Coordinates of C-alpha atoms in Angstrom, one line a residue:
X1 CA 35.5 25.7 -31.9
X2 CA 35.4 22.3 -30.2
X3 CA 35.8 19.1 -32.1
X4 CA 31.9 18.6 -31.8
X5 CA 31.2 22.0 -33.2
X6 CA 33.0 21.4 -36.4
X7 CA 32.0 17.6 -37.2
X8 CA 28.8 17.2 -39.2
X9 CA 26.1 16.1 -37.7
X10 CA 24.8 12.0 -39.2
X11 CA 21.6 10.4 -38.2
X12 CA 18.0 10.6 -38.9
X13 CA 16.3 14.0 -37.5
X14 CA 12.7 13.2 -37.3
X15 CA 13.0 11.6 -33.7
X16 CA 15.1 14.3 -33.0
X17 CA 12.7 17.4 -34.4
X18 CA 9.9 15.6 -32.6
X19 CA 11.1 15.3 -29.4
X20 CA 12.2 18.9 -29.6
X21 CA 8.9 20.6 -30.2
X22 CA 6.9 17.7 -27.3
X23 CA 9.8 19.7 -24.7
X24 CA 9.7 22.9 -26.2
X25 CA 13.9 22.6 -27.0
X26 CA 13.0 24.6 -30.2
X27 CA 13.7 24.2 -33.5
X28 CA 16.3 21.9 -34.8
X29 CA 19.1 23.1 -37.3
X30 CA 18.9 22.5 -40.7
X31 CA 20.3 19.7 -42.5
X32 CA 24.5 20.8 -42.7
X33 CA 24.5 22.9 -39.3
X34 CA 25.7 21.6 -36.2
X35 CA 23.0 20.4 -34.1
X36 CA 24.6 19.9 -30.9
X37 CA 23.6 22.4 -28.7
X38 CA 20.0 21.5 -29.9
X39 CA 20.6 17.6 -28.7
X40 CA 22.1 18.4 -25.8
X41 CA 19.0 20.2 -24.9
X42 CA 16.6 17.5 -26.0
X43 CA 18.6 15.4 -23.7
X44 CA 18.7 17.3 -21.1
X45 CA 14.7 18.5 -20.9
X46 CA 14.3 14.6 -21.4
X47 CA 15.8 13.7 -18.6
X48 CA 14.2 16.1 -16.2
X49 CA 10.7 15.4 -17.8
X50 CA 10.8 11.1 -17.5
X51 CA 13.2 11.9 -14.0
X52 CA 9.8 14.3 -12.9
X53 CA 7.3 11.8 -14.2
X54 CA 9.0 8.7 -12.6
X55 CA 8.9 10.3 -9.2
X56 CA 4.9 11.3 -9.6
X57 CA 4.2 7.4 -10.7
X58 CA 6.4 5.4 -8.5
X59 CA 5.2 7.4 -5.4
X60 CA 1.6 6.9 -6.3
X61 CA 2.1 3.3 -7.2
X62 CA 4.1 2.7 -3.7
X63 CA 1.6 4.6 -1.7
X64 CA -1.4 2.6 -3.1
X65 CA 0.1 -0.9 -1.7
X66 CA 1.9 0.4 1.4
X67 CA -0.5 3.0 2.1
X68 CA -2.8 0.7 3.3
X69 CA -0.4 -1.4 5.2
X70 CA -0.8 1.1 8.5
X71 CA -4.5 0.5 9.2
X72 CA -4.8 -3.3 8.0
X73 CA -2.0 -3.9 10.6
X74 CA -3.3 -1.6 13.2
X75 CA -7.3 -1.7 13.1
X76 CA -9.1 -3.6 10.3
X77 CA -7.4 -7.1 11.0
X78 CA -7.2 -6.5 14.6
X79 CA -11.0 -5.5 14.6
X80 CA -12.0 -9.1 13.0
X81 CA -10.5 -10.5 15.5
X82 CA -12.3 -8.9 17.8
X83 CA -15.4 -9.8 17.1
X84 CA -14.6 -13.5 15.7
X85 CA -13.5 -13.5 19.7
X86 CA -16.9 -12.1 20.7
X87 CA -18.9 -14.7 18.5
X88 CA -17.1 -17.5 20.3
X89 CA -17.6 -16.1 23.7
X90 CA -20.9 -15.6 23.3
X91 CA -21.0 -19.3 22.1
X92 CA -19.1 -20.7 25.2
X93 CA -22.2 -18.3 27.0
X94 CA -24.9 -19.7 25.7
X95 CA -23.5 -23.3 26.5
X96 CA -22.5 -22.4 30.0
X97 CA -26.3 -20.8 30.0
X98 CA -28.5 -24.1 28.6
X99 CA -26.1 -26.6 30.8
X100 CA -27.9 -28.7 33.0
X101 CA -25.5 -27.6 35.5
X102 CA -25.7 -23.9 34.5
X103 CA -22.4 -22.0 35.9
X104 CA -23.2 -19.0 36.4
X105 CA -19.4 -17.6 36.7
X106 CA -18.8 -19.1 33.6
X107 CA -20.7 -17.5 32.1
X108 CA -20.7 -14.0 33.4
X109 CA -16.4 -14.9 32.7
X110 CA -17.3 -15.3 28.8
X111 CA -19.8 -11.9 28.8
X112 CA -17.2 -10.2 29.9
X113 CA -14.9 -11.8 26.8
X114 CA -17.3 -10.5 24.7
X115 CA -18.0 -7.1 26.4
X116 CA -13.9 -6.3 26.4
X117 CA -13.7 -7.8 22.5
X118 CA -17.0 -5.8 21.4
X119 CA -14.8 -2.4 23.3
X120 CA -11.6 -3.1 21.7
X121 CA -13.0 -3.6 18.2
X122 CA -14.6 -0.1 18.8
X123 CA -11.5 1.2 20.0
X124 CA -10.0 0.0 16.3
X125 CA -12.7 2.2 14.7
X126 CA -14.5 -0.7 13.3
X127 CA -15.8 0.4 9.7
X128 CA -17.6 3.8 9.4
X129 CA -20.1 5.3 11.8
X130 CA -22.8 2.7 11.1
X131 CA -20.2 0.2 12.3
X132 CA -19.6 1.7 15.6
X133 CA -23.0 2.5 16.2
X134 CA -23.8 -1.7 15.4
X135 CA -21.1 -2.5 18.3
X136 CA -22.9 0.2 21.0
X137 CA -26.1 -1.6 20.1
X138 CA -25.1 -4.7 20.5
X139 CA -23.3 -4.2 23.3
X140 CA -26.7 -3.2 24.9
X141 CA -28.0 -6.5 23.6
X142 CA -25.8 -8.2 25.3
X143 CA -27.2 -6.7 28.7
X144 CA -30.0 -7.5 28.0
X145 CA -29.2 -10.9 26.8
X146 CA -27.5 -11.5 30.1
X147 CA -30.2 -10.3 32.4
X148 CA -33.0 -12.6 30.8
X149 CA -30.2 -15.6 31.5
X150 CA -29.3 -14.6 34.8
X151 CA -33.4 -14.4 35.6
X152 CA -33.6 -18.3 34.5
X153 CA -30.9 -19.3 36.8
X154 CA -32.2 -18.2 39.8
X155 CA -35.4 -20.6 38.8
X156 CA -35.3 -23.9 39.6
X157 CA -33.9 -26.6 36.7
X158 CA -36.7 -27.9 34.6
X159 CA -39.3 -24.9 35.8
X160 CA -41.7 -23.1 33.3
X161 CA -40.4 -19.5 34.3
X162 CA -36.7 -20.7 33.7
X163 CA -37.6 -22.2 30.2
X164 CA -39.5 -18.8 29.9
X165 CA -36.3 -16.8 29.8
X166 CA -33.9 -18.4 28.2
X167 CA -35.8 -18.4 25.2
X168 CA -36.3 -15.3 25.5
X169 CA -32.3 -14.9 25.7
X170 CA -32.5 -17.1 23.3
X171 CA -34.3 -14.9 20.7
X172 CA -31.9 -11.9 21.6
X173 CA -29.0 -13.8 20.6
X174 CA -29.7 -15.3 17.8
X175 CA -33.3 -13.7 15.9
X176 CA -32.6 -13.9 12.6
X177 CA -31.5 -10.1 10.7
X178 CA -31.5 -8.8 14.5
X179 CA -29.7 -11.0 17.3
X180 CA -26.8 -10.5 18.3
X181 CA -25.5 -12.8 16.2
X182 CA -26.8 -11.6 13.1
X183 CA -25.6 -7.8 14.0
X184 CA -21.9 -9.2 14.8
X185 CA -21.6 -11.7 11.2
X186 CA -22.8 -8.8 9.4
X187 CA -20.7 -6.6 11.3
X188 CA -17.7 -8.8 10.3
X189 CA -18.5 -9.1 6.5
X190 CA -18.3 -5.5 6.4
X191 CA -14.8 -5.7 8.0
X192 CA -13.9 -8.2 5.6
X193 CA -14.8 -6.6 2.7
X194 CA -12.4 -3.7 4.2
X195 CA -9.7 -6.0 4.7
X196 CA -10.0 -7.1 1.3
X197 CA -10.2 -3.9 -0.3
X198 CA -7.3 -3.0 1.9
X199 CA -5.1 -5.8 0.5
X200 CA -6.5 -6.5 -3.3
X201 CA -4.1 -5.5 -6.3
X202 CA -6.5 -4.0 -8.4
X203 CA -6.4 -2.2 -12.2
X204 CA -5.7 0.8 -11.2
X205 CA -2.8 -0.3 -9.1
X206 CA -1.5 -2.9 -11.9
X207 CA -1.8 0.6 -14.4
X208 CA 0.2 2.7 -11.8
X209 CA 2.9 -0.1 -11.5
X210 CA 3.0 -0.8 -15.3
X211 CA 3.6 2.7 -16.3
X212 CA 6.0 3.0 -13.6
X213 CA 8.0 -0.1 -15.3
X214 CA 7.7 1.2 -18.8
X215 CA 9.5 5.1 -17.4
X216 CA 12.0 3.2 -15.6
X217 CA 12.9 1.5 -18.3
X218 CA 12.6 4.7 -20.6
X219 CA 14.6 6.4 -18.5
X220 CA 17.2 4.0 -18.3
X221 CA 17.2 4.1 -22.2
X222 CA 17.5 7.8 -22.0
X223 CA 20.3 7.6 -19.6
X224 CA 22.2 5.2 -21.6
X225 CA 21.6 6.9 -24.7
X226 CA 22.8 10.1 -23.5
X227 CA 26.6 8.7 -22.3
X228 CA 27.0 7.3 -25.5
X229 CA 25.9 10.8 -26.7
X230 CA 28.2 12.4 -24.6
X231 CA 31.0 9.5 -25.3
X232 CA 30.7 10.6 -29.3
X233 CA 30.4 14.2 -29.1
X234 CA 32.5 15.2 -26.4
X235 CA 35.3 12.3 -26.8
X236 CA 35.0 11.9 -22.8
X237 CA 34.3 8.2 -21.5
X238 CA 32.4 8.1 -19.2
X239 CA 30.0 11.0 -17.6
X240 CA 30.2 10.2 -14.2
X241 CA 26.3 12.4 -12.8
X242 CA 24.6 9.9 -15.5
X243 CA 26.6 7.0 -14.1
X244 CA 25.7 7.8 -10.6
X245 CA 22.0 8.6 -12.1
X246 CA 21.7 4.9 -13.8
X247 CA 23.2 3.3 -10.4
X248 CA 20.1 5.4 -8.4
X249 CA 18.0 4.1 -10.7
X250 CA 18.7 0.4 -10.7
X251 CA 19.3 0.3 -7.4
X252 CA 15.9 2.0 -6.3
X253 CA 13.1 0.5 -8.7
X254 CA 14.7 -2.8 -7.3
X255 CA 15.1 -2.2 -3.2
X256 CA 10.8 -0.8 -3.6
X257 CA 9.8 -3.6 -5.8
X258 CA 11.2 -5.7 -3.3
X259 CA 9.6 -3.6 -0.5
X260 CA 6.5 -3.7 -2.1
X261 CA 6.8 -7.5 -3.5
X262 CA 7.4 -8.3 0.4
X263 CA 4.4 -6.0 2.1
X264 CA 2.2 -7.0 -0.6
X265 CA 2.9 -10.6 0.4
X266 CA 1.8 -10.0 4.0
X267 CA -1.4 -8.4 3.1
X268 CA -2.3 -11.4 0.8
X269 CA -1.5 -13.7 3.7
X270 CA -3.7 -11.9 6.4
X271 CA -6.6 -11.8 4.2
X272 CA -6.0 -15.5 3.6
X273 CA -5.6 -15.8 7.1
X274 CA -8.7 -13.8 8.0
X275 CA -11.1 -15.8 5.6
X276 CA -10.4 -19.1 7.4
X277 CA -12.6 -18.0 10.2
X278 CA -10.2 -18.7 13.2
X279 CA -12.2 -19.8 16.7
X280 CA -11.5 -20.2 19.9
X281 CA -7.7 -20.5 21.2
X282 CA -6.7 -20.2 17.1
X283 CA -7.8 -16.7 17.1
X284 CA -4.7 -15.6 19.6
X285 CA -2.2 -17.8 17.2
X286 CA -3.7 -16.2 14.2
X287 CA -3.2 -12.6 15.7
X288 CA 0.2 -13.3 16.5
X289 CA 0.9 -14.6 12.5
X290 CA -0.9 -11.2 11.6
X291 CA 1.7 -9.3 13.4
X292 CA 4.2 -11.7 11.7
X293 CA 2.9 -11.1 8.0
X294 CA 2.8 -7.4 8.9
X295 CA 6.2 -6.8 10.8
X296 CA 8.5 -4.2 9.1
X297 CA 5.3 -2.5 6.9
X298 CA 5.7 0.5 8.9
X299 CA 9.7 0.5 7.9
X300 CA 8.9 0.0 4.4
X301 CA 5.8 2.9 4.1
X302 CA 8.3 5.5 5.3
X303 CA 10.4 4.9 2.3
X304 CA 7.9 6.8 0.1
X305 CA 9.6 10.0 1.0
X306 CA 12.8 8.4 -0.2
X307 CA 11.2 8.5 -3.6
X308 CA 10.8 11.5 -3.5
X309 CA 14.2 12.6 -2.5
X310 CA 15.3 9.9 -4.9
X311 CA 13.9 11.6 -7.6
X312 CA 14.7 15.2 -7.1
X313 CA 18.6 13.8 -6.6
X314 CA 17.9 12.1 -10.3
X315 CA 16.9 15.4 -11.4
X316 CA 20.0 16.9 -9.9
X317 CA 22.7 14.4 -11.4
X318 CA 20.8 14.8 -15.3
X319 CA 20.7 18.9 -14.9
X320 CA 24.9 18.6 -13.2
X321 CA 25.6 15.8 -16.0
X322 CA 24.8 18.1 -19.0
X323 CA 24.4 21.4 -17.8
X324 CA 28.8 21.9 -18.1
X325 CA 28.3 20.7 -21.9
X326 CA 25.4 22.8 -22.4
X327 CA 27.0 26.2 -20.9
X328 CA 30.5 25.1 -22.4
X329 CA 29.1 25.0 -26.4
X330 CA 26.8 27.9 -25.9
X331 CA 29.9 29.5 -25.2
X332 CA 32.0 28.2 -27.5
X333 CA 29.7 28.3 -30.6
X334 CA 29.5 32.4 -30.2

């Protein structure tokens, strides 16, 4: 019988009794037996269970800031700029329109600004099917818009006839509830609001992360618990699975907190950047910051599968760590 086998057992057993019903390690020995084999399997099944449960919240928690990384980056940011670039070409229209010296290439230069910003915000899928079908109709507005002001500049400056249509090009560009300029600022709130649902750190993604902080730290515990265990019982120093198992640990809750600290970051500064309303040539410099904020999110969502690979090699060092003690006092306890 090994050294452990033979020593009495010390130490409070309600913790111990409790924790073996929860994993379903059976029942503990009675007070003067030798309940080794009994916390070696409490150990053990706690290991696995905080290892399992880790995995589940830190993958959740990851996903629901990086998961939104993709599409912020891709289409919702990109399609606000869109149309804050079709709301100031459709300015730089109107004023190229009412001119006194109306230039006619001008102007047709800035419809088609707003034409190809109106087809690449589309081309993002700009919100849900309501949103798409708001850019088609305006898109027709905008022909229509642009025949009633070509009309007024083939009529002489200061006629009736030319004062005729351009308010009526007027009125189709900005009636209130449904111009095209109404349509496009409601168009963009909508966006906004997706940008900022896409980049808020809400309660239920404080909860995720919180739990996840209070199982890595368990675990840790548990970890550190169970080599001193091991270090008593068995008379062996250091268990080298757990000690790779602690080093996984550490080393991984920090590297995604940092990947999530830094993605997070970029979000936050998009949205800020979005709700200052860029125009004109600071639209362009504000895309390119976007891209700047946003670089290297891509990198950083595709280590969510190392989480999970990370926790299934967690599992594997706790089951390798304890599973040579386990078999060895079964068998030497018969």
């Amino acid at each position: 019988m090994s050294t452990a086998g033979t020593a009495k057992d010390a130490g409070p057993a309600g913790l111990p009794r409790l924790l073996g019903r929860i994993l379903g390690a059976g029942p503990r020995p009675a007070d003067g037996a030798s309940t080794t084999a009994h916390d070696l399997a409490v150990r053990h099944r706690l290991l696995l269970a905080l290892s399992a449960l880790l995995t589940l919240s830190l993958f959740a928690s990851y996903e629901g800031v990086h998961g939104d990384a993709a599409p912020l980056r891709g289409s919702s940011a990109p399609a606000v700029f869109s149309i804050d670039t079709a709301l100031f070409a459709l300015g730089e229209a109107r004023q190229a329109a009412t001119a006194e010296t109306s230039s006619t290439s001008e102007f047709q230069r800035q419809i088609a600004v707003a034409a190809q910003s109106l087809a690449a915000a589309a081309a993002d899928d700009v919100g849900d099917a309501a949103g798409r079908q708001a850019v088609w109709t305006v898109t027709g507005l905008i022909t229509v818009y642009t025949g009633y002001v070509l009309k007024a500049q083939q009529e002489p400056s200061g006629s009736v006839l030319r004062a005729a249509y351009l308010s009526y090009a007027n009125s189709v560009l900005r009636a209130d509830g449904t111009g095209i300029v109404a349509r496009l600022d409601a168009l963009r709130a909508d966006q906004r609001a997706v940008v900022h649902r896409q980049t808020s750190f809400g309660w239920a993604l404080w909860l995720g992360w919180s739990v996840t902080a209070l199982l890595v730290l368990a675990l840790g515990a548990a970890l550190l618990e169970t080599q001193l265990f091991l270090r008593h019982r068995f008379r062996r120093r250091y268990n080298r699975q757990l000690m790779a198992a602690g080093t996984l640990l550490a080393g991984g809750s920090v590297t995604l907190v940092l990947f999530t600290v830094r993605t997070h970051q970029g979000m936050a500064d998009t949205r800020a950047l979005l709700d200052r309303s860029p125009a004109g040539p600071a639209i362009t410099d504000a895309a390119r910051s976007t891209a700047a904020y946003l670089s290297g999110t891509g990198f950083r969502a595709a280590a969510a599968v190392w989480i999970v690979i990370g926790g299934a090699l967690l599992m594997a060092l706790a089951e390798t760590g304890l599973r040579r003690h386990i078999d060895d006092y079964r068998f030497r306890s018969r």
